[in-house]
Amino acid sequence: MASGRVINLARFLGRAAEPAAAAQSSALQYSTVGGVAAYKLPDLPYDHSALEPVISGEIMELHHKKHHAAYVTNLNKALEEYADAESNKDLQKMISLQSAINFNGGGHINHDIFWTNLCPEKDAAPPSGELLAAIEAKWGSLEKFTATFSAKTAAVQGSGWGWLGLNKETKALEIATCANQDPLAAKGLVPLLGIDVWEHAYYLQYKNVRPDYLKAIWKVVNWENVAQRYKAAKA
Amino acid sequence: MPFTLPPLPYAMDALEPHMSKRTLEFHYGKHHQAYLDNMNKQIAGSELEAKTLEGVVLSSWNNGSPTPVFNNAAQVWNHTFFWENMKPNGGGAPSGKLADAINASFGSLDEFKAQFKNAGATQFGSGWAWLVADKAGKLTVEKTPNAVTPLVEGKTPILTMDVWEHAYYLDVQNRRPDYMNTFVEKLIDWEAVAKRFEAATA
């Protein structure tokens, strides 16, 4: 196998986040083509047009093949520069690269989760079993959960994400929002379901009406995937 | 008295082909208007209503712990400023004292453009790129996230570029660099910028 440096993204996300973040970022694909370790853009689990009419094929293509791809490219570039700086013991340079690694690494982690959290409407089914029980215990009903999630996520200022996460300590479900591409793991929560509210996620279709996007997206949430993540997080 | 939006300084299609009518219809007609409507709702019946818009921005900044009013008030201010620094057949180059100041502060107009676009490119997420002047005429490029504006640091902006995705997504989608090039080369109203520079250094 070709050798190459692979930097665990969890290093950049703060000590408290390490266990959750390490589990998350270890799931990201990377290859060592040509001796250089590089993170890889994952394929979508469905065609770009598969989430229509909720999310247009045009948005999915741009979002996946342009935005997510750019996070991966820029992450790899920043990590390569970081590895160089580290081997040259250039601490100033290492520090100056942190924000690019955090931003692009967070973007890669978040979108990697996001694509799996969605599925074609015909394949989507509401949550059941333990996950549903936990949601109902915390919010009273699935409807109250989605309404609360949508309201908090609509209120994100500028760019960011809404998340359903599991608090590793308390084992409780929590709704949280993050700015920009800040990873949820940095808040000590394991990400289960993320909804991107950067304008690029919805603008071509929903324009400025973010609440309409948030109302519609529940039709394509892959609760089976959320349940799998929930089970793994509780383990 | 509730605040109102000043009209756009030009027709909605006047900046074509560099910034589409469709973008202006949403950016001015929906985004800017919504910031204004929401701000008016938030300040109705409060003493903020009696202030100038700048006064509302500074007051709601609350020394770095902004209240919910800030996001709306600052965005009202920022967007009005943004429209005013563009014009049909814009771009070209500044002249006179402003040109001298740019050369003095950046070395050249090209170097200023590079730094300005870099600020826009590295403002991860939503925000603004700014050219700011101090009383002595020294110019600096700054970037701010979301609704934040150099006003809150007591600084005097003379030029701004919106890099929220809604500013360019309908026209160039993810290609923020293309938008920034077009803004710098084809949209800036250098006369408006020069007037602000004059006022800042008076």
Coordinates of C-alpha atoms in Angstrom, one line a residue:
Chain A
M1 CA 0.0 0.0 0.0
A2 CA 1.4 3.4 -0.9
S3 CA 2.5 5.4 2.1
G4 CA 1.2 8.9 2.8
R5 CA 0.2 11.1 5.7
V6 CA -3.3 10.9 6.9
I7 CA -4.3 13.4 9.5
N8 CA -7.2 12.5 11.7
L9 CA -9.6 15.5 11.5
A10 CA -10.6 14.9 15.1
R11 CA -7.3 16.5 16.1
F12 CA -8.6 19.9 15.0
L13 CA -12.0 19.8 16.7
G14 CA -11.0 20.1 20.4
R15 CA -10.3 17.6 23.1
A16 CA -13.9 17.3 24.3
A17 CA -15.0 16.4 20.8
E18 CA -12.4 13.7 20.2
P19 CA -14.3 10.5 20.9
A20 CA -17.4 11.5 18.9
A21 CA -15.4 13.2 16.2
A22 CA -13.0 10.4 15.8
A23 CA -15.8 7.9 15.3
Q24 CA -17.3 10.2 12.8
S25 CA -14.3 11.2 10.7
S26 CA -13.0 7.6 10.7
A27 CA -16.0 6.8 8.6
L28 CA -14.9 9.2 5.8
Q29 CA -13.4 7.6 2.8
Y30 CA -9.8 8.3 1.9
S31 CA -7.4 6.9 -0.6
T32 CA -3.6 6.9 -0.9
V33 CA -3.3 7.3 -4.6
G34 CA 0.2 8.3 -5.7
G35 CA 1.5 8.2 -2.1
V36 CA -0.6 11.1 -1.0
A37 CA -3.4 10.5 1.4
A38 CA -6.5 12.2 0.3
Y39 CA -10.1 12.4 1.4
K40 CA -12.6 11.3 -1.3
L41 CA -15.9 12.8 -2.4
P42 CA -18.5 10.0 -1.7
D43 CA -21.1 9.1 -4.3
L44 CA -24.7 9.9 -3.5
P45 CA -26.7 6.8 -2.4
Y46 CA -29.3 7.8 -5.1
D47 CA -29.4 9.7 -8.4
H48 CA -29.2 13.5 -8.3
S49 CA -32.8 13.8 -9.4
A50 CA -34.1 11.2 -6.9
L51 CA -35.2 13.7 -4.3
E52 CA -37.5 15.7 -6.6
P53 CA -39.7 17.5 -6.3
V54 CA -38.6 18.3 -2.7
I55 CA -35.0 19.1 -3.7
S56 CA -34.3 19.6 -7.4
G57 CA -31.8 17.7 -9.4
E58 CA -30.1 21.0 -10.2
I59 CA -29.5 21.8 -6.6
M60 CA -28.3 18.2 -5.8
E61 CA -25.8 18.3 -8.6
L62 CA -24.4 21.7 -7.6
H63 CA -24.5 20.8 -3.9
H64 CA -22.7 17.5 -4.3
K65 CA -20.4 17.9 -7.4
K66 CA -19.5 21.6 -6.7
H67 CA -19.9 22.5 -3.1
H68 CA -19.1 19.2 -1.4
A69 CA -16.4 18.5 -3.9
A70 CA -14.8 21.8 -3.2
Y71 CA -14.7 21.1 0.5
V72 CA -12.9 17.8 -0.2
T73 CA -10.4 19.4 -2.6
N74 CA -9.7 22.3 -0.3
L75 CA -9.4 20.0 2.7
N76 CA -6.9 17.8 1.0
K77 CA -4.9 20.9 -0.1
A78 CA -4.9 22.4 3.4
L79 CA -3.9 19.0 5.0
E80 CA -1.0 18.6 2.5
E81 CA 0.2 22.1 3.3
Y82 CA -0.2 21.3 7.0
A83 CA 1.9 18.2 6.7
D84 CA 4.6 20.2 5.0
A85 CA 4.5 22.9 7.6
E86 CA 4.7 20.3 10.3
S87 CA 7.7 18.6 8.9
N88 CA 9.3 22.0 8.6
K89 CA 8.4 22.8 12.1
D90 CA 6.7 26.0 10.8
L91 CA 4.3 26.6 13.7
Q92 CA 3.0 29.9 12.3
K93 CA 2.0 28.2 9.1
M94 CA 0.4 25.4 10.9
I95 CA -1.7 27.8 12.9
S96 CA -2.7 29.8 9.9
L97 CA -4.0 26.6 8.2
Q98 CA -6.3 25.7 11.1
S99 CA -9.3 27.7 9.9
A100 CA -9.2 26.2 6.4
I101 CA -8.9 22.7 7.8
N102 CA -11.8 23.3 10.3
F103 CA -14.0 24.8 7.6
N104 CA -13.4 22.4 4.8
G105 CA -13.1 19.4 7.1
G106 CA -16.3 20.3 8.8
G107 CA -17.9 20.8 5.4
H108 CA -16.8 17.3 4.3
I109 CA -18.0 15.6 7.5
N110 CA -21.3 17.4 7.5
H111 CA -22.2 16.7 3.9
D112 CA -21.0 13.1 4.1
I113 CA -23.7 12.6 6.8
F114 CA -26.3 14.7 5.1
W115 CA -26.5 12.6 1.9
T116 CA -27.2 9.5 3.9
N117 CA -29.8 11.3 6.0
L118 CA -32.0 11.8 2.9
C119 CA -33.7 9.3 0.5
P120 CA -36.3 9.4 -2.3
E121 CA -39.8 10.2 -1.0
K122 CA -41.1 6.8 -2.0
D123 CA -38.5 5.1 0.2
A124 CA -39.0 7.4 3.2
A125 CA -40.9 6.1 6.2
P126 CA -41.5 7.7 9.6
P127 CA -39.4 6.7 12.6
S128 CA -40.4 3.7 14.7
G129 CA -39.2 1.6 17.6
E130 CA -36.7 3.0 20.1
L131 CA -35.9 6.1 18.1
L132 CA -39.6 7.1 17.9
A133 CA -40.0 6.3 21.6
A134 CA -37.1 8.6 22.4
I135 CA -38.4 11.4 20.2
E136 CA -41.9 11.2 21.8
A137 CA -40.5 11.0 25.3
K138 CA -38.5 14.2 24.7
W139 CA -40.8 16.3 22.5
G140 CA -44.2 14.7 23.0
S141 CA -44.7 13.7 19.3
L142 CA -42.9 13.5 16.0
E143 CA -44.9 16.6 14.8
K144 CA -43.7 18.6 17.8
F145 CA -40.2 17.5 17.2
T146 CA -40.1 18.5 13.5
A147 CA -41.8 21.8 14.3
T148 CA -39.2 22.6 17.0
F149 CA -36.4 21.5 14.8
S150 CA -37.6 23.5 11.8
A151 CA -38.2 26.6 13.9
K152 CA -34.7 26.5 15.5
T153 CA -33.0 25.7 12.2
A154 CA -34.9 28.5 10.3
A155 CA -33.5 30.9 12.9
V156 CA -29.9 30.1 12.1
Q157 CA -28.3 33.5 11.3
G158 CA -26.4 33.3 8.0
S159 CA -25.1 29.9 7.0
G160 CA -25.3 26.8 9.2
W161 CA -27.0 23.5 10.0
G162 CA -29.7 22.2 12.2
W163 CA -29.0 18.9 14.0
L164 CA -30.6 16.1 15.9
G165 CA -27.8 14.7 18.0
L166 CA -27.2 12.3 20.9
N167 CA -25.5 13.5 24.0
K168 CA -23.0 10.8 24.7
E169 CA -23.0 11.6 28.5
T170 CA -26.7 11.7 29.1
K171 CA -27.7 9.4 26.2
A172 CA -30.4 12.0 25.5
L173 CA -31.5 13.3 22.1
E174 CA -31.0 17.0 21.6
I175 CA -31.7 19.5 18.9
A176 CA -28.7 21.9 18.2
T177 CA -27.7 24.3 15.5
C178 CA -24.2 25.1 14.3
A179 CA -22.8 28.0 12.4
N180 CA -21.1 27.7 9.0
Q181 CA -19.5 24.2 8.8
D182 CA -18.7 23.9 12.5
P183 CA -19.0 20.1 13.2
L184 CA -21.7 19.1 15.7
A185 CA -19.1 16.9 17.5
A186 CA -17.4 20.0 18.8
K187 CA -20.6 20.4 21.0
G188 CA -20.2 16.9 22.4
L189 CA -23.1 15.5 20.4
V190 CA -23.1 12.6 18.0
P191 CA -24.7 13.7 14.8
L192 CA -27.8 11.7 13.8
L193 CA -29.7 13.9 11.4
G194 CA -28.4 17.2 9.9
I195 CA -30.3 19.7 7.7
D196 CA -28.1 22.1 5.7
V197 CA -29.5 25.7 5.7
W198 CA -26.7 27.3 3.8
E199 CA -28.5 29.2 1.0
H200 CA -26.9 26.9 -1.6
A201 CA -28.9 24.0 -0.1
Y202 CA -32.2 25.5 -1.2
Y203 CA -32.0 28.9 -2.9
L204 CA -32.5 27.9 -6.6
Q205 CA -35.8 26.4 -5.6
Y206 CA -37.1 28.0 -2.5
K207 CA -35.3 31.4 -2.8
N208 CA -35.5 33.4 0.4
V209 CA -38.2 31.2 1.9
R210 CA -36.1 29.0 4.1
P211 CA -39.2 27.9 6.2
D212 CA -40.8 26.4 3.1
Y213 CA -37.6 24.3 2.4
L214 CA -37.6 23.1 6.0
K215 CA -41.3 22.2 5.8
A216 CA -40.7 20.2 2.7
I217 CA -37.5 18.4 3.5
W218 CA -39.1 16.1 6.1
K219 CA -40.7 14.2 3.2
V220 CA -37.2 13.0 2.2
V221 CA -35.6 12.3 5.5
N222 CA -34.2 8.7 5.7
W223 CA -35.3 7.8 9.2
E224 CA -33.8 4.3 8.8
N225 CA -30.4 5.9 8.5
V226 CA -31.1 8.2 11.5
A227 CA -32.1 5.1 13.5
Q228 CA -28.9 3.2 12.5
R229 CA -26.9 6.2 13.7
Y230 CA -28.9 6.4 16.9
K231 CA -28.2 2.7 17.6
A232 CA -24.5 3.0 16.9
A233 CA -24.2 6.2 19.0
K234 CA -25.9 4.6 22.1
A235 CA -23.6 1.5 21.9
Chain B
M1 CA -42.5 55.9 12.9
P2 CA -41.4 52.7 11.2
F3 CA -38.4 52.8 8.9
T4 CA -38.8 52.5 5.2
L5 CA -36.5 51.2 2.5
P6 CA -34.9 53.8 0.2
P7 CA -35.7 53.0 -3.4
L8 CA -32.9 51.3 -5.4
P9 CA -30.7 53.9 -7.0
Y10 CA -31.4 52.3 -10.4
A11 CA -34.0 50.1 -12.2
M12 CA -33.9 46.4 -11.3
D13 CA -32.6 45.5 -14.7
A14 CA -30.1 48.3 -14.9
L15 CA -27.1 46.2 -13.7
E16 CA -27.6 43.6 -16.3
P17 CA -25.8 41.5 -17.6
H18 CA -23.5 41.7 -14.5
M19 CA -26.2 41.3 -11.9
S20 CA -29.6 40.1 -13.1
K21 CA -33.0 41.7 -12.7
R22 CA -34.1 38.4 -11.1
T23 CA -31.4 38.7 -8.4
L24 CA -32.3 42.3 -7.7
E25 CA -36.0 41.4 -7.4
F26 CA -35.2 38.9 -4.7
H27 CA -32.2 40.5 -3.1
Y28 CA -33.9 44.0 -2.8
G29 CA -37.6 43.0 -3.0
K30 CA -37.4 40.0 -0.6
H31 CA -34.3 39.9 1.5
H32 CA -33.7 43.6 2.1
Q33 CA -37.4 44.2 2.5
A34 CA -37.7 41.3 5.0
Y35 CA -34.9 42.6 7.1
L36 CA -36.7 46.0 7.2
D37 CA -40.1 44.5 8.0
N38 CA -38.7 42.3 10.7
M39 CA -36.7 45.1 12.3
N40 CA -39.8 47.4 12.3
K41 CA -41.8 44.6 14.1
Q42 CA -39.0 44.1 16.6
I43 CA -38.6 47.8 17.5
A44 CA -42.3 48.9 17.4
G45 CA -43.2 50.8 20.5
S46 CA -39.6 50.9 21.8
E47 CA -37.2 53.9 22.1
L48 CA -35.2 52.5 19.1
E49 CA -38.0 53.8 16.8
A50 CA -36.8 57.3 17.5
K51 CA -33.2 56.7 16.6
T52 CA -31.6 56.9 13.2
L53 CA -30.9 53.6 11.5
E54 CA -27.3 53.8 12.5
G55 CA -28.3 54.5 16.0
V56 CA -30.4 51.3 16.0
V57 CA -27.5 49.3 14.6
L58 CA -25.1 50.6 17.2
S59 CA -27.5 50.3 20.1
S60 CA -28.5 46.7 19.2
W61 CA -24.9 45.7 18.8
N62 CA -24.8 46.1 22.5
N63 CA -21.0 46.1 22.8
G64 CA -20.5 42.8 21.2
S65 CA -23.5 40.9 22.6
P66 CA -26.0 41.8 19.9
T67 CA -29.7 41.6 20.5
P68 CA -32.0 40.0 17.9
V69 CA -32.7 43.4 16.5
F70 CA -29.0 43.7 15.3
N71 CA -29.2 41.0 12.6
N72 CA -32.1 42.8 11.0
A73 CA -31.0 46.5 11.5
A74 CA -27.4 45.9 10.4
Q75 CA -28.6 44.0 7.3
V76 CA -30.9 46.9 6.4
W77 CA -28.0 49.3 6.7
N78 CA -25.5 47.0 4.9
H79 CA -27.8 46.4 1.9
T80 CA -28.6 50.1 1.4
F81 CA -24.9 50.8 1.5
F82 CA -24.3 48.0 -1.0
W83 CA -26.8 49.2 -3.6
E84 CA -25.4 52.7 -3.3
N85 CA -21.9 51.6 -4.2
M86 CA -22.9 49.9 -7.5
K87 CA -24.0 51.5 -10.8
P88 CA -24.8 50.6 -14.4
N89 CA -21.6 50.6 -16.4
G90 CA -19.6 50.6 -13.2
G91 CA -16.1 49.4 -12.7
G92 CA -13.1 51.1 -14.3
A93 CA -10.8 52.8 -11.9
P94 CA -10.9 55.4 -9.2
S95 CA -9.1 58.7 -9.7
G96 CA -7.8 61.7 -7.7
K97 CA -7.3 61.4 -4.0
L98 CA -9.0 58.0 -3.7
A99 CA -6.7 56.5 -6.3
D100 CA -3.7 58.0 -4.5
A101 CA -4.9 56.6 -1.2
I102 CA -5.3 53.1 -2.8
N103 CA -1.8 53.2 -4.1
A104 CA -0.4 54.4 -0.8
S105 CA -2.3 51.8 1.2
F106 CA -2.0 48.8 -1.1
G107 CA 0.7 49.6 -3.6
S108 CA -1.6 49.4 -6.6
L109 CA -5.2 49.1 -7.6
D110 CA -4.6 45.5 -8.7
E111 CA -3.2 44.6 -5.3
F112 CA -6.2 46.2 -3.6
K113 CA -8.5 44.2 -5.9
A114 CA -6.7 41.0 -5.0
Q115 CA -6.9 41.6 -1.3
F116 CA -10.6 42.6 -1.5
K117 CA -11.5 39.5 -3.4
N118 CA -9.4 37.4 -1.0
A119 CA -11.4 38.8 1.9
G120 CA -14.6 37.8 0.1
A121 CA -13.3 34.3 -0.7
T122 CA -12.1 33.6 2.8
Q123 CA -15.2 34.9 4.6
F124 CA -16.3 31.3 5.1
G125 CA -20.1 31.3 5.2
S126 CA -22.1 34.4 4.9
G127 CA -20.7 37.9 5.3
W128 CA -19.3 41.0 3.6
A129 CA -16.0 42.3 2.3
W130 CA -15.2 46.0 3.1
L131 CA -12.9 48.8 2.2
V132 CA -12.5 51.0 5.3
A133 CA -11.0 54.5 5.6
D134 CA -9.6 56.2 8.6
K135 CA -9.5 59.9 9.2
A136 CA -5.9 60.1 7.9
G137 CA -6.9 58.5 4.6
K138 CA -5.4 55.1 5.4
L139 CA -7.4 52.3 3.7
T140 CA -7.7 48.7 4.9
V141 CA -9.6 45.7 3.6
E142 CA -11.8 43.9 6.1
K143 CA -14.3 41.0 6.2
T144 CA -17.2 40.5 8.5
P145 CA -19.5 37.5 9.1
N146 CA -23.3 37.6 8.7
A147 CA -24.7 41.0 9.6
V148 CA -21.6 42.4 11.3
T149 CA -20.4 45.8 9.9
P150 CA -17.3 48.0 10.5
L151 CA -19.7 50.6 11.9
V152 CA -19.8 48.7 15.2
E153 CA -16.0 49.1 15.5
G154 CA -16.4 52.8 15.0
K155 CA -14.9 52.5 11.5
T156 CA -15.9 54.2 8.3
P157 CA -16.6 51.8 5.4
I158 CA -16.4 53.3 1.9
L159 CA -17.1 50.2 -0.2
T160 CA -18.8 46.8 0.4
M161 CA -19.4 43.6 -1.4
D162 CA -22.1 41.2 -0.2
V163 CA -20.9 37.6 -0.1
W164 CA -24.0 35.9 1.3
E165 CA -24.9 33.2 -1.2
H166 CA -28.2 35.0 -2.0
A167 CA -26.2 37.8 -3.5
Y168 CA -24.9 35.7 -6.4
Y169 CA -26.5 32.2 -6.4
L170 CA -29.2 32.8 -9.0
D171 CA -26.6 34.3 -11.4
V172 CA -23.4 32.2 -10.9
Q173 CA -24.4 29.5 -8.4
N174 CA -21.4 28.3 -6.5
R175 CA -18.9 30.4 -8.4
R176 CA -18.3 33.1 -5.9
P177 CA -15.0 34.1 -7.5
D178 CA -16.8 34.9 -10.8
Y179 CA -19.3 37.1 -8.9
M180 CA -16.5 38.9 -7.1
N181 CA -14.6 39.5 -10.4
T182 CA -17.7 40.9 -12.0
F183 CA -18.4 43.1 -9.0
V184 CA -14.9 44.6 -8.9
E185 CA -14.6 45.0 -12.7
K186 CA -18.1 45.9 -13.8
L187 CA -20.2 47.1 -10.9
I188 CA -18.3 49.3 -8.4
D189 CA -19.4 53.0 -8.5
W190 CA -16.0 54.5 -7.9
E191 CA -17.5 58.0 -7.7
A192 CA -19.7 57.0 -4.9
V193 CA -16.7 55.4 -3.1
A194 CA -14.7 58.6 -3.7
K195 CA -17.5 60.7 -2.1
R196 CA -17.5 58.5 0.9
F197 CA -13.7 58.7 1.1
E198 CA -13.9 62.5 1.0
A199 CA -16.5 62.5 3.8
A200 CA -14.4 60.1 5.9
T201 CA -11.2 62.2 5.6
A202 CA -12.9 65.6 5.9

